[in-house]
Amino acid sequence: MLVKSFLLPESLQHYVAAHWVHEPEVLTRLREETSTMTNSGMQIGPDQGVLMGILAKLIGAKRYLEVGVFTGYSSTSVALALPADGQVVACDVSEEFTSMARRYWAEAGVANKVSLHLSPAVETLDGLIADGQSGTFDMAFIDADKPNYPNYYERVIKLLRQNGVLLVDNVLWSGKVADPSVDDPDTNTLRELNALIHNDPRVEACLIPIGDGLTIARKK
């Protein structure tokens, strides 16, 4: 089962999956198991997983920071792309969902690369900063509770090295960010974050129409 995107008709999504996605078998099983869950829409698609893995390799990433793990598709995708001594610092609050992620990290042979922090991500990120880890991460991904996106963004920018890459998911929010009739806290927060990133002199960024909209930003 594919993770559907509002950005492409279903026929094109199947074409992309058939012609452009090389998905390891362990990730296929992870995606299919997650698809049986009621909140399966929280999972990124395989095309986005491939993109994240390629980006990690292109920049020679060794340290990856993830805010929002869910069942582990994105973290596993990147962990597989990291070198043998690569490190993933993963932030989440759900023991239930991350127990599935742990299982697939083990099956993918990347469990030794992953350090999972089960606590509010703002606390984890503040702890990393206090521990002197600012400027030490090569790549980061934010895909968690929307009201905290601005809080995560500011902290992750500090933790990224110069020329580090930040990915932010759900920035189009099923098109709601462009619909002036939509006025709810999550949508408004995403609008504010999109404007912040667009005007932030610390980064250069672009928005990729993949999944639910993915921002890619390079820290200057």
Short mmCIF file of C-alpha atoms in Angstrom, two decimals:
data_model
loop_
_atom_site.label_atom_id
_atom_site.label_comp_id
_atom_site.label_asym_id
_atom_site.label_seq_id
_atom_site.Cartn_x
_atom_site.Cartn_y
_atom_site.Cartn_z
CA MET A 1 0.00 0.00 0.00
CA LEU A 2 1.32 3.44 -0.96
CA VAL A 3 1.25 6.46 1.29
CA LYS A 4 -1.02 8.78 -0.66
CA SER A 5 -0.18 12.40 -1.36
CA PHE A 6 -2.71 15.07 -2.28
CA LEU A 7 -0.08 16.53 -4.61
CA LEU A 8 -0.22 13.76 -7.22
CA PRO A 9 -3.04 11.76 -8.76
CA GLU A 10 -2.98 8.10 -7.78
CA SER A 11 -1.85 6.96 -11.24
CA LEU A 12 1.27 9.14 -11.01
CA GLN A 13 1.99 8.00 -7.46
CA HIS A 14 1.99 4.40 -8.66
CA TYR A 15 4.24 5.37 -11.59
CA VAL A 16 6.73 7.05 -9.25
CA ALA A 17 6.71 4.06 -6.91
CA ALA A 18 7.22 1.60 -9.77
CA HIS A 19 9.95 3.49 -11.62
CA TRP A 20 11.82 5.58 -9.07
CA VAL A 21 11.60 3.95 -5.65
CA HIS A 22 14.12 1.27 -4.68
CA GLU A 23 12.84 0.28 -1.25
CA PRO A 24 14.69 -2.23 0.92
CA GLU A 25 12.52 -5.17 1.86
CA VAL A 26 12.66 -4.28 5.55
CA LEU A 27 11.21 -0.85 4.80
CA THR A 28 8.45 -2.38 2.68
CA ARG A 29 7.43 -4.55 5.60
CA LEU A 30 7.59 -1.61 7.98
CA ARG A 31 5.44 0.51 5.69
CA GLU A 32 2.91 -2.26 5.15
CA GLU A 33 2.60 -3.02 8.87
CA THR A 34 2.15 0.68 9.62
CA SER A 35 -0.56 0.93 6.95
CA THR A 36 -2.83 -1.28 9.07
CA MET A 37 -2.84 1.31 11.88
CA THR A 38 -5.59 3.91 12.22
CA ASN A 39 -3.06 6.76 12.18
CA SER A 40 -0.97 5.38 9.32
CA GLY A 41 -1.14 8.76 7.57
CA MET A 42 1.58 9.97 9.93
CA GLN A 43 4.12 7.86 8.03
CA ILE A 44 6.17 9.35 5.22
CA GLY A 45 6.05 7.77 1.78
CA PRO A 46 8.76 5.59 0.25
CA ASP A 47 9.67 8.28 -2.28
CA GLN A 48 10.44 10.66 0.57
CA GLY A 49 12.43 7.97 2.35
CA VAL A 50 14.57 7.51 -0.76
CA LEU A 51 15.12 11.27 -1.01
CA MET A 52 16.22 11.48 2.61
CA GLY A 53 18.67 8.62 2.20
CA ILE A 54 20.19 10.18 -0.92
CA LEU A 55 20.54 13.57 0.79
CA ALA A 56 22.30 11.94 3.74
CA LYS A 57 24.78 10.31 1.38
CA LEU A 58 25.29 13.46 -0.71
CA ILE A 59 26.33 15.55 2.28
CA GLY A 60 28.32 12.75 3.88
CA ALA A 61 26.12 12.80 6.97
CA LYS A 62 27.31 10.95 10.06
CA ARG A 63 25.08 12.52 12.74
CA TYR A 64 21.33 12.73 12.13
CA LEU A 65 18.73 14.27 14.44
CA GLU A 66 15.07 13.31 14.18
CA VAL A 67 12.13 14.96 15.96
CA GLY A 68 9.14 12.63 15.68
CA VAL A 69 9.88 8.95 15.11
CA PHE A 70 6.45 7.28 14.88
CA THR A 71 7.04 3.69 13.69
CA GLY A 72 10.51 4.38 12.36
CA TYR A 73 10.33 4.65 8.56
CA SER A 74 12.28 7.91 8.23
CA SER A 75 14.87 7.06 10.87
CA THR A 76 15.46 3.62 9.36
CA SER A 77 15.75 5.12 5.86
CA VAL A 78 18.45 7.54 6.99
CA ALA A 79 20.21 5.09 9.32
CA LEU A 80 20.64 2.70 6.40
CA ALA A 81 22.27 5.53 4.42
CA LEU A 82 24.71 6.51 7.17
CA PRO A 83 28.19 4.98 7.41
CA ALA A 84 28.89 2.21 9.91
CA ASP A 85 29.89 4.75 12.56
CA GLY A 86 26.89 6.99 11.89
CA GLN A 87 24.66 8.15 14.73
CA VAL A 88 20.92 8.82 14.88
CA VAL A 89 19.49 10.80 17.77
CA ALA A 90 15.73 10.17 17.72
CA CYS A 91 13.17 12.11 19.77
CA ASP A 92 9.65 10.91 20.53
CA VAL A 93 7.22 10.50 23.43
CA SER A 94 5.41 7.30 22.44
CA GLU A 95 6.66 4.00 23.80
CA GLU A 96 3.95 2.23 21.79
CA PHE A 97 4.93 3.54 18.37
CA THR A 98 8.68 3.53 18.94
CA SER A 99 8.58 -0.08 20.13
CA MET A 100 7.74 -0.91 16.53
CA ALA A 101 10.55 1.35 15.35
CA ARG A 102 12.98 -0.44 17.66
CA ARG A 103 11.97 -3.78 16.17
CA TYR A 104 12.62 -2.60 12.64
CA TRP A 105 15.89 -0.89 13.56
CA ALA A 106 17.03 -4.29 14.78
CA GLU A 107 15.78 -6.08 11.68
CA ALA A 108 17.50 -3.51 9.44
CA GLY A 109 20.76 -3.94 11.36
CA VAL A 110 20.93 -0.28 12.39
CA ALA A 111 19.88 -0.46 16.06
CA ASN A 112 23.47 0.20 17.13
CA LYS A 113 23.35 3.56 15.34
CA VAL A 114 20.18 4.82 17.04
CA SER A 115 19.85 6.60 20.38
CA LEU A 116 16.16 7.01 21.24
CA HIS A 117 15.08 9.71 23.70
CA LEU A 118 11.56 9.16 25.05
CA SER A 119 10.71 12.55 26.49
CA PRO A 120 9.29 15.86 25.20
CA ALA A 121 11.54 16.81 22.30
CA VAL A 122 12.05 20.39 23.48
CA GLU A 123 13.59 18.99 26.66
CA THR A 124 15.79 16.59 24.68
CA LEU A 125 16.96 19.31 22.29
CA ASP A 126 17.66 21.72 25.14
CA GLY A 127 19.66 18.95 26.81
CA LEU A 128 21.74 18.42 23.67
CA ILE A 129 22.45 22.15 23.48
CA ALA A 130 23.38 22.30 27.16
CA ASP A 131 25.67 19.33 26.59
CA GLY A 132 27.68 21.32 24.06
CA GLN A 133 26.37 19.57 20.95
CA SER A 134 25.42 22.72 19.04
CA GLY A 135 26.81 22.65 15.52
CA THR A 136 27.49 18.90 15.56
CA PHE A 137 24.64 17.42 13.52
CA ASP A 138 24.86 17.05 9.76
CA MET A 139 21.18 16.51 9.04
CA ALA A 140 17.87 16.80 10.86
CA PHE A 141 14.19 16.03 10.28
CA ILE A 142 11.19 17.58 12.02
CA ASP A 143 7.95 15.60 11.76
CA ALA A 144 6.09 15.84 15.06
CA ASP A 145 3.37 17.85 16.82
CA LYS A 146 2.70 20.98 14.79
CA PRO A 147 2.26 23.53 17.63
CA ASN A 148 5.89 22.95 18.64
CA TYR A 149 7.36 23.25 15.14
CA PRO A 150 8.74 26.77 15.77
CA ASN A 151 10.31 25.61 19.05
CA TYR A 152 11.88 22.60 17.34
CA TYR A 153 13.10 24.70 14.43
CA GLU A 154 15.01 27.20 16.57
CA ARG A 155 16.72 24.48 18.56
CA VAL A 156 17.55 22.28 15.59
CA ILE A 157 19.12 25.22 13.74
CA LYS A 158 21.48 25.63 16.70
CA LEU A 159 22.35 21.94 16.67
CA LEU A 160 23.10 21.76 12.94
CA ARG A 161 26.59 22.43 11.64
CA GLN A 162 27.31 24.97 8.94
CA ASN A 163 26.04 23.53 5.62
CA GLY A 164 23.94 21.07 7.59
CA VAL A 165 20.57 20.14 6.10
CA LEU A 166 17.20 20.47 7.81
CA LEU A 167 14.06 18.76 6.52
CA VAL A 168 10.62 19.84 7.77
CA ASP A 169 7.59 17.70 6.94
CA ASN A 170 3.90 18.57 6.39
CA VAL A 171 4.60 22.17 5.41
CA LEU A 172 1.69 22.21 2.90
CA TRP A 173 -0.70 20.53 5.36
CA SER A 174 -2.92 18.97 2.66
CA GLY A 175 -3.14 22.38 0.99
CA LYS A 176 -4.66 24.09 4.02
CA VAL A 177 -1.80 26.59 4.35
CA ALA A 178 -2.87 28.14 1.02
CA ASP A 179 -6.60 28.20 1.82
CA PRO A 180 -7.56 31.50 3.49
CA SER A 181 -10.82 29.98 4.73
CA VAL A 182 -8.88 27.61 7.02
CA ASP A 183 -8.15 29.14 10.40
CA ASP A 184 -7.02 26.62 13.00
CA PRO A 185 -3.96 26.54 15.30
CA ASP A 186 -2.00 23.85 13.43
CA THR A 187 -2.49 25.47 10.03
CA ASN A 188 -1.63 28.93 11.34
CA THR A 189 1.50 27.62 13.03
CA LEU A 190 2.66 26.03 9.79
CA ARG A 191 2.00 29.27 7.90
CA GLU A 192 4.06 31.15 10.44
CA LEU A 193 6.88 28.63 10.28
CA ASN A 194 6.91 28.68 6.47
CA ALA A 195 7.21 32.47 6.56
CA LEU A 196 9.94 32.28 9.19
CA ILE A 197 12.05 29.85 7.18
CA HIS A 198 11.49 31.80 3.95
CA ASN A 199 12.77 34.98 5.59
CA ASP A 200 15.42 33.46 7.87
CA PRO A 201 18.88 34.82 6.93
CA ARG A 202 20.49 31.81 8.65
CA VAL A 203 19.31 29.40 5.96
CA GLU A 204 18.58 29.02 2.29
CA ALA A 205 15.57 26.83 1.64
CA CYS A 206 13.22 25.39 -0.91
CA LEU A 207 9.92 23.56 -0.70
CA ILE A 208 9.63 20.18 -2.42
CA PRO A 209 6.12 19.07 -3.49
CA ILE A 210 6.52 15.55 -2.18
CA GLY A 211 4.27 13.82 0.36
CA ASP A 212 2.54 16.57 2.34
CA GLY A 213 5.14 19.16 1.38
CA LEU A 214 8.79 18.99 2.47
CA THR A 215 11.01 21.96 3.21
CA ILE A 216 14.73 21.47 2.66
CA ALA A 217 16.94 24.10 4.27
CA ARG A 218 20.72 24.50 4.33
CA LYS A 219 22.23 26.24 7.33
CA LYS A 220 24.59 28.93 6.11
#
